XYZ file of C-alpha atoms in Angstrom:
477
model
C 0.000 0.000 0.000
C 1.135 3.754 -0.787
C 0.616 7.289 0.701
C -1.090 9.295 -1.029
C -0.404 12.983 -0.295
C -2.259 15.607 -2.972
C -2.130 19.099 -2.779
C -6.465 20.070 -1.807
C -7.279 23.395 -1.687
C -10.354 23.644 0.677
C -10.936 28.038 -0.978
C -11.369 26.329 -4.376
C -14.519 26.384 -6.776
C -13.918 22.652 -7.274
C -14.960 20.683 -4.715
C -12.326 18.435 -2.824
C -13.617 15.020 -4.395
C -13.040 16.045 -7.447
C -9.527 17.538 -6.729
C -9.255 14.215 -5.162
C -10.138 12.086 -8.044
C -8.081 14.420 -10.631
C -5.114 14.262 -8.472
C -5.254 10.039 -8.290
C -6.691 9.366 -11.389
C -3.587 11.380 -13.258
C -0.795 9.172 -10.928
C -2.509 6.213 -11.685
C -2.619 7.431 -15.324
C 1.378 8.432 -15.069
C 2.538 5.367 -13.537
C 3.189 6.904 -10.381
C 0.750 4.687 -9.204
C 1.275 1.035 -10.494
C -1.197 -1.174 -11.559
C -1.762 -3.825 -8.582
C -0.731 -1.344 -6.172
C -3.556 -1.248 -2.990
C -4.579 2.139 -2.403
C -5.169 3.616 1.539
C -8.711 2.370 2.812
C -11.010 5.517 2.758
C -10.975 6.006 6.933
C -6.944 5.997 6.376
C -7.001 8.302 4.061
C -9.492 10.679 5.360
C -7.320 10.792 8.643
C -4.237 11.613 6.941
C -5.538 14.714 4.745
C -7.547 15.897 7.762
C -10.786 15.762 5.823
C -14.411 14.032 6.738
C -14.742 10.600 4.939
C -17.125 11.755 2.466
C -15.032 13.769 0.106
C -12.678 10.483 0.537
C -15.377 7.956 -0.225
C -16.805 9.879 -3.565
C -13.430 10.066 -5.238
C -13.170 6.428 -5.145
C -17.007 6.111 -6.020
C -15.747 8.377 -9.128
C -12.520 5.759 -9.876
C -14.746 2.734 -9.349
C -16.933 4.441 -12.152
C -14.499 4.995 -14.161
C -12.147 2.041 -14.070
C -9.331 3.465 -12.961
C -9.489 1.621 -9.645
C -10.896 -1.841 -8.372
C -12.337 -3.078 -5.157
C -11.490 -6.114 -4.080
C -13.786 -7.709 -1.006
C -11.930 -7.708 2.383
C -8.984 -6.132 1.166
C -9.458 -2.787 -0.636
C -9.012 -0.631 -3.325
C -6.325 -1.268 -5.750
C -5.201 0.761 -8.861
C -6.000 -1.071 -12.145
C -4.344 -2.207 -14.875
C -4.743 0.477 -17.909
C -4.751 0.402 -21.979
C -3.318 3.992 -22.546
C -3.152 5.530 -25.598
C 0.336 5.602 -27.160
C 0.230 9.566 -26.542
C 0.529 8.894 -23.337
C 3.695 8.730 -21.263
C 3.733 5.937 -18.536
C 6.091 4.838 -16.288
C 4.486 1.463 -15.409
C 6.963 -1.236 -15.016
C 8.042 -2.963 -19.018
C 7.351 0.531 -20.241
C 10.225 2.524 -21.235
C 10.833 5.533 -18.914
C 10.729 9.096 -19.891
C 13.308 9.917 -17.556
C 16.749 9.966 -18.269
C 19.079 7.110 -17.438
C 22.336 7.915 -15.210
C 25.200 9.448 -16.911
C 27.774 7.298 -18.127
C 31.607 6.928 -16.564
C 34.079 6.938 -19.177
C 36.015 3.917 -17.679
C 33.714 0.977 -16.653
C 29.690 -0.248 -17.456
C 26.926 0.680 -16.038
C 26.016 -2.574 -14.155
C 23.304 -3.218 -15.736
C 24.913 -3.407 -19.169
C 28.179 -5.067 -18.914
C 29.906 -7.058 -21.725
C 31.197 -10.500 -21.267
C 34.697 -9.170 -21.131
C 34.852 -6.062 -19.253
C 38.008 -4.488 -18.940
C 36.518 -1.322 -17.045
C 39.075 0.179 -14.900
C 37.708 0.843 -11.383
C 36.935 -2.852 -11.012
C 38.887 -5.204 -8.355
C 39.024 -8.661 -7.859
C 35.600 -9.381 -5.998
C 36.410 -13.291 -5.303
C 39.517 -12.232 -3.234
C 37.507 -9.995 -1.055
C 37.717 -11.831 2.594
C 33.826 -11.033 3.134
C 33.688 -13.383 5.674
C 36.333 -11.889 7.924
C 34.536 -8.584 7.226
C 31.056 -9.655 7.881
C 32.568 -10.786 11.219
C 34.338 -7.784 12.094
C 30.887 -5.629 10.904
C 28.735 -7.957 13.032
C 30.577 -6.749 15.838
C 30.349 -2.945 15.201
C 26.624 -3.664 15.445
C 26.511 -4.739 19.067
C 24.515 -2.573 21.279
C 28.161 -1.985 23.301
C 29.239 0.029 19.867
C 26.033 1.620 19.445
C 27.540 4.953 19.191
C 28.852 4.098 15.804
C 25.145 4.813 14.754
C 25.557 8.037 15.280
C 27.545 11.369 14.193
C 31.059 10.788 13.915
C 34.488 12.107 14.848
C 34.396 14.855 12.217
C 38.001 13.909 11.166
C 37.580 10.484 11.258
C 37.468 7.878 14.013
C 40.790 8.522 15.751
C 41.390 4.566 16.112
C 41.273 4.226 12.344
C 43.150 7.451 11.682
C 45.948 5.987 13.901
C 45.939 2.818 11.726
C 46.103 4.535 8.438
C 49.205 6.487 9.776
C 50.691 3.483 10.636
C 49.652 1.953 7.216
C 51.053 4.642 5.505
C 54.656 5.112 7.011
C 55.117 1.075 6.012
C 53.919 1.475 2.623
C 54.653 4.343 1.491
C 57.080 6.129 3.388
C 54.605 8.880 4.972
C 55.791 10.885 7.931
C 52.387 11.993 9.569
C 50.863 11.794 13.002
C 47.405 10.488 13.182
C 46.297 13.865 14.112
C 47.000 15.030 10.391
C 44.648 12.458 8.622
C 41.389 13.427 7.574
C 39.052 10.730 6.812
C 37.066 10.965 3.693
C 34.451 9.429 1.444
C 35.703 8.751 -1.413
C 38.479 10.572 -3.407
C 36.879 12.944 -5.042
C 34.949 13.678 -1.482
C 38.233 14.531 -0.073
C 39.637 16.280 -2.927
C 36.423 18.418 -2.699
C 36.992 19.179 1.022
C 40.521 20.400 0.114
C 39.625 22.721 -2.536
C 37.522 24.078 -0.225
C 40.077 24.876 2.394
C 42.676 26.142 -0.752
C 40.441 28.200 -2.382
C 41.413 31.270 -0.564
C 44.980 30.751 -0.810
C 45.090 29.954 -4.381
C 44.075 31.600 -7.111
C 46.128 29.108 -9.871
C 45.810 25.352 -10.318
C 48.987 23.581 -12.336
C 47.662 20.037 -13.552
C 49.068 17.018 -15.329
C 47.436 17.672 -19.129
C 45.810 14.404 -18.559
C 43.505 13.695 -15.356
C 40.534 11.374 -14.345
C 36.913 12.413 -15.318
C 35.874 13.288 -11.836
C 38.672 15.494 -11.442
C 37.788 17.513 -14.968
C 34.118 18.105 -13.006
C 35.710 18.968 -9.795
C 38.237 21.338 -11.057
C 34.531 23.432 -12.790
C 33.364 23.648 -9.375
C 35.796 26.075 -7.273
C 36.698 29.073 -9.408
C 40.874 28.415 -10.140
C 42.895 29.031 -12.739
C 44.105 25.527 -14.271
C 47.383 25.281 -16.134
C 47.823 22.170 -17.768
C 51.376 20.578 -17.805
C 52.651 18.483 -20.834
C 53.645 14.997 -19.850
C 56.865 13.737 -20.704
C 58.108 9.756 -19.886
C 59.452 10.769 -16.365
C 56.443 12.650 -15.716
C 55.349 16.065 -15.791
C 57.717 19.422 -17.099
C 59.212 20.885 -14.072
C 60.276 24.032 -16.316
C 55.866 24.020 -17.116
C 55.428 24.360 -13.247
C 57.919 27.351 -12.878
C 56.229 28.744 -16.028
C 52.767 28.650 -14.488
C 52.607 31.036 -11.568
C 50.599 28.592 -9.644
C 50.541 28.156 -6.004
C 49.892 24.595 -6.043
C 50.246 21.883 -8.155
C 48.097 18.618 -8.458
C 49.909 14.909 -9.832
C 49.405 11.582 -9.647
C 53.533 10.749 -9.251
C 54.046 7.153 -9.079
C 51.255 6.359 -11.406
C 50.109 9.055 -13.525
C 46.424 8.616 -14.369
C 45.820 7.380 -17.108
C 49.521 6.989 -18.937
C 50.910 5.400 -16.605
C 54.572 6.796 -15.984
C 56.376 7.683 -12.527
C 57.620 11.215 -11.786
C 61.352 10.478 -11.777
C 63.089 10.983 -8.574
C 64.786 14.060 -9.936
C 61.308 15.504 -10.705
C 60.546 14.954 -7.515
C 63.265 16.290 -6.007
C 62.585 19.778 -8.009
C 59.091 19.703 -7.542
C 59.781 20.278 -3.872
C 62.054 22.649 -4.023
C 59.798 24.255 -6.516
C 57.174 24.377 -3.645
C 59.717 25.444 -1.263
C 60.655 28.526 -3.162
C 56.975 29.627 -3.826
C 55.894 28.740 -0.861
C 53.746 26.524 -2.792
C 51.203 23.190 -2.199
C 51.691 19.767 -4.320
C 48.536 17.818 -3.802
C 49.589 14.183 -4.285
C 46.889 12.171 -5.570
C 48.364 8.344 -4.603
C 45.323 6.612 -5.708
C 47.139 2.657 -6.290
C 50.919 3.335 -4.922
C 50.101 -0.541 -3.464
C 50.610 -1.872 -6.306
C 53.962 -1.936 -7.944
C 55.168 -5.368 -9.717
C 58.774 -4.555 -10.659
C 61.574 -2.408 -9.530
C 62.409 -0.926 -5.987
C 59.122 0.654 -3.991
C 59.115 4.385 -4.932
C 58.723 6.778 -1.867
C 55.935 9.176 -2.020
C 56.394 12.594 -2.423
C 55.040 13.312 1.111
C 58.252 11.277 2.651
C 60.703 13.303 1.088
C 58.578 16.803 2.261
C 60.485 18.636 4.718
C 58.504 21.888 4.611
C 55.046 20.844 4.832
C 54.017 21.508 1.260
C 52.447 18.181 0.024
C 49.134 17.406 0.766
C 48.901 13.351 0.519
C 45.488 11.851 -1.163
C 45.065 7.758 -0.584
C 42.090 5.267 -0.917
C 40.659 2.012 0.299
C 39.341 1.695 -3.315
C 41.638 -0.387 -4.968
C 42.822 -2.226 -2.068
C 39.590 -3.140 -0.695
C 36.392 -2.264 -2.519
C 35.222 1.178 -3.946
C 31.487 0.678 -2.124
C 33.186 1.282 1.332
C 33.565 5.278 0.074
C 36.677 5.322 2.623
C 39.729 7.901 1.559
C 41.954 10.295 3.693
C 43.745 13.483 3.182
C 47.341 14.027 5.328
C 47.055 18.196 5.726
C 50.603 19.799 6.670
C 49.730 21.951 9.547
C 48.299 25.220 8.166
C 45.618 23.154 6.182
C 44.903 21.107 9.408
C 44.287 24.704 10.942
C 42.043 25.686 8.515
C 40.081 22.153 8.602
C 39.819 22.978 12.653
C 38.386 26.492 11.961
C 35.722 24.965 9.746
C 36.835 26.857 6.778
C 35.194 24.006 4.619
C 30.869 23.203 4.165
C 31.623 18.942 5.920
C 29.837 17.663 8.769
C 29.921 13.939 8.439
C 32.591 12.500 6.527
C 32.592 8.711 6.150
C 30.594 5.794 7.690
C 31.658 5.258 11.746
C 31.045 1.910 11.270
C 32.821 1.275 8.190
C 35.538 3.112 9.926
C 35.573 0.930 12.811
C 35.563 -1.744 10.568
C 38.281 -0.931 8.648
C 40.335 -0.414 11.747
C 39.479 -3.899 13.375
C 40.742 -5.092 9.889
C 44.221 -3.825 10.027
C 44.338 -3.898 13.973
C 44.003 -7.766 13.205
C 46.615 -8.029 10.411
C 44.053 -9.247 8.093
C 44.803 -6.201 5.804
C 48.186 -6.772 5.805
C 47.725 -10.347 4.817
C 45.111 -9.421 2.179
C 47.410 -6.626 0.918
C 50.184 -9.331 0.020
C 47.623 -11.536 -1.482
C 46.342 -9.025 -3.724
C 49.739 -7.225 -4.668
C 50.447 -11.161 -5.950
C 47.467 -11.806 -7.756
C 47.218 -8.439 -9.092
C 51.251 -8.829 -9.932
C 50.087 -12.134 -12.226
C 47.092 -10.379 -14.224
C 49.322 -7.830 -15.127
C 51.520 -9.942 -16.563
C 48.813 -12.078 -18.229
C 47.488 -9.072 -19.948
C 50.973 -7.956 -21.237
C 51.736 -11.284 -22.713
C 48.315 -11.714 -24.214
C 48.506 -8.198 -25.811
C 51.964 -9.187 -27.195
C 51.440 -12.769 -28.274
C 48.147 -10.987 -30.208
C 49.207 -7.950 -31.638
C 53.084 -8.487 -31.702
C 54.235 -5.776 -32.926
C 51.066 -3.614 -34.681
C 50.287 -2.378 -30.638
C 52.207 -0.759 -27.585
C 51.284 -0.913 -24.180
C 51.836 2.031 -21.974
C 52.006 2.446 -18.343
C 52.979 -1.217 -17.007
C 54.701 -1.744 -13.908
C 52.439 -0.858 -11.444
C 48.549 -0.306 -10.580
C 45.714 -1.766 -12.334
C 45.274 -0.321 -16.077
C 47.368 0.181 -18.699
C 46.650 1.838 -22.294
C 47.080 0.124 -25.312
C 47.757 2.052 -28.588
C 46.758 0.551 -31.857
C 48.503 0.792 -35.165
C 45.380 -0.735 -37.672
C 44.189 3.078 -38.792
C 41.231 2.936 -36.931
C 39.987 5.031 -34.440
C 39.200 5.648 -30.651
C 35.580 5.353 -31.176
C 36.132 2.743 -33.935
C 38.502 0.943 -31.599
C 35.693 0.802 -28.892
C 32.678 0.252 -31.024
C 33.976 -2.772 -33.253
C 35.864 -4.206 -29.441
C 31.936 -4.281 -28.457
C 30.340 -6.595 -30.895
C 32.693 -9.249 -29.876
C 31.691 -8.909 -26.507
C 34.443 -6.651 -24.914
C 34.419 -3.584 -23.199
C 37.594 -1.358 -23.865
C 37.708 2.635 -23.146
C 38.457 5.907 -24.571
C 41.329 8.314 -23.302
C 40.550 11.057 -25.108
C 38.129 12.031 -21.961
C 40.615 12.647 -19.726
C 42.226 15.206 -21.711
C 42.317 18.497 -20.200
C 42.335 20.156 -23.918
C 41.347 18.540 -26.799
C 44.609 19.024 -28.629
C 46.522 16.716 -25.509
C 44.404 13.635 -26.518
C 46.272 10.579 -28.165
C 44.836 9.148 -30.791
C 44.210 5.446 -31.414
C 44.492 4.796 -27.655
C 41.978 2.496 -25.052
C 42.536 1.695 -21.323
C 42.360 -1.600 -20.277
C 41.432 -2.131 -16.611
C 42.789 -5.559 -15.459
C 41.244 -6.029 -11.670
C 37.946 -7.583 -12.285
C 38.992 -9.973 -15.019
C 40.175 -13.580 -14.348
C 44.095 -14.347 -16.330
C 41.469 -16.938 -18.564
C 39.172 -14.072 -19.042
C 41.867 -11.944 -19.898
C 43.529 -13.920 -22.937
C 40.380 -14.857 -24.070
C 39.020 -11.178 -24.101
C 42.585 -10.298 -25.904
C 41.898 -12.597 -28.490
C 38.538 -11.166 -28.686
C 40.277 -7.866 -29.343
C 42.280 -9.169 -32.162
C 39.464 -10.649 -34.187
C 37.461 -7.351 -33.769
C 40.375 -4.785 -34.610
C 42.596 -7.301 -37.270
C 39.687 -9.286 -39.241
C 41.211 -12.562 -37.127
């Protein structure tokens, strides 16, 4: 059964069984009302719109008339089931829907619609997730002794967890912070958002790599900056672009540029900082999959080599857990955390408490270590797959760009087709590949003939065989 709540205007001409009537009659006639649906009794009704029964009783007499409702003995009125006239929109469900559908993300399906080989990049590998263990730890956040976790929030995260991540974060990757700095978030782009917020007083210009994720592009048209874009060369971005710029901060994605792929060179890195030194200057550091590195020495981040509190560090659970846990965190250098403190910033609840707690049960127990080396090897061997596959196919009519670490790589094709071709003909055989050209900042920075290919979600079987796939669909077989 459904509420009905219409808008009856007692100073009207009309009288209120008729407003009644119109009002249901044109739900029932929209598909706002389904067919089937049990309508309130007539004393339910009457009590909820504050009116005598009659008015209540007559509109229904009208419907019954009319056959837009039914009665059915002992159990009420229901709406029935209507022959409309093509002219008129419905939303019943089979129909299709006159709204429109969700917009699109430029690197994975919609759920609803994916292909048999998906190589959407976002995607991790769901059968490795210890759900159990989880479920466990969850069940306990929900005893009535951690009741509080149903409520507000610490607003900078649950210190517990933020004392973990610091932890976390100094084995990983190097990060000198004290738990005090960490700002939980939900979601990258969440805390990302929060920080612009707290910058956009201080800054007036943006430097950014030419090349940045979707979300980002939309963020950056929210808070009124200045955005310089800097070219991208194999060890990263121009340094000499940065000094060019005039910016007062500067926003990469160092030891796994999104989406290309390549690692800011440790004497990039080196004169990035003292770049931010000079101009008294903020690098945000975007480290969205520093995990996962499958050759070579671990790179520091950026933050460990700060001395001067200029980077501001950006991490997520995303790719190392799931993406549905919304679960990020910002390290602030001191003036920032100031700022946070003063409320200079529009947040009030950041993350789920009892995710958070979660979380922190997780890596209080080791488990997230242990899952951490289980998924750096699996992750380590699907790379591989993929690069093998894409060179035992295409030999030596495709590059792959960007391996070595994280969980995409691009693939550029010499055949003459495309982007768009590229993706459309990949999709009648059943595979989802993906355009770069969204994540150019300018249309002129775009490569041409180029597709990511997210690796996370995909089994190594699914993998050749969607490779394979590929080759048929862009090489005639």
């Amino acid at each position: 059964m459904i509420e009905l709540t219409p808008t009856l205007d007692e100073l009207s001409s009309e009288a209120l069984y008729m407003q009644l009537y119109r009002y249901i009659r044109d739900e029932i006639v929209a598909g706002r009302i389904p067919s089937n649906v049990r309508l309130p009794s007539i004393r339910r009704l009457s009590a909820h719109l504050s009116v005598s029964r009659t008015p209540v009783a007559l509109a229904y007499d009208q419907l019954l008339a009319e056959g837009y409702i039914r009665s059915k003995p002992r159990s009420g009125f229901f709406a029935a089931e209507l022959e409309l006239p093509a002219s008129i929109p419905s939303l019943h469900a089979g129909s299709r829907s006159i709204v429109s559908p969700s917009p699109p993300r430029a690197y994975h399906a919609p759920q609803d619609e994916p292909g048999r080989y998906d190589f959407g990049y976002g995607s991790i590998d769901l059968a490795s997730f210890p759900l159990t263990k989880w479920r466990k730890l969850m069940n306990r956040c929900l005893l009535p002794e951690n009741s509080r976790l149903l409520l507000y929030g610490d607003l900078q995260g649950e210190p517990e967890l933020r004392k973990e991540i610091a932890a976390y974060l100094y084995q990983i990757r190097g990060v000198r912070c004290r738990p005090e700095q960490i700002v939980v978030g939900a979601g990258t782009y969440h805390s990302l958002d929060l920080l612009f917020q707290l910058l956009k007083k201080e800054i007036t210009c943006l430097a950014v790599e030419e090349a940045v994720n979707d979300g980002m592009k939309a963020l950056f048209k929210q808070f009124p900056f200045d955005y310089r874009p800097l070219r991208l060369e194999s060890d990263g971005i121009r340094i000499e672009e940065v000094y060019a710029s005039e910016a007062q901060a500067v926003y990469v994605t160092p030891s796994h540029q999104f989406p290309f792929g390549m690692t800011l060179s440790i004497g990039k890195r080196m004169k990035l900082l003292n770049w931010a030194k000079e101009r008294q200057a903020y690098i945000i550091e975007n480290d969205y999959d520093g995990e996962f590195r499958y050759s070579g020495r671990p790179i520091p981040s950026l933050q460990s080599l700060d001395d001067d509190g200029r980077v501001i560090y950006v991490g997520t659970f995303s790719k190392s857990l799931t993406p549905s846990f919304r679960i990020s965190y910002l390290v602030l250098p001191p003036l920032l955390l100031e700022q946070f403190r003063l409320r200079r910033h529009s947040y009030d609840q950041l993350a789920s408490p009892i995710f958070q707690k979660t979380l922190q049960l997780f890596m209080e127990s080791g488990d997230f270590e242990r899952h951490m080396r289980k998924m750096r090897s699996l992750y380590h061997k699907k790379h591989d797959a993929l690069l093998q596959a894409i060179h035992h196919a295409f030999k030596d009519s495709a590059d792959s760009i960007g391996a070595g670490s994280g969980l995409h790589v691009l693939l550029r094709i010499r055949n003459g087709m495309s982007e768009s071709e590229l993706v459309r003909t990949a999709k009648k055989e059943g595979v989802n590949v993906y355009p770069t050209s969204p994540y150019a900042l300018k249309p002129e920075f775009a490569v041409p003939s180029t597709v990511l290919l997210g690796f996370g979600g995909l089994s190594i079987e699914d993998i050749h065989t969607g490779i394979d796939r590929l080759k048929q669909a862009w090489s005639g077989g």
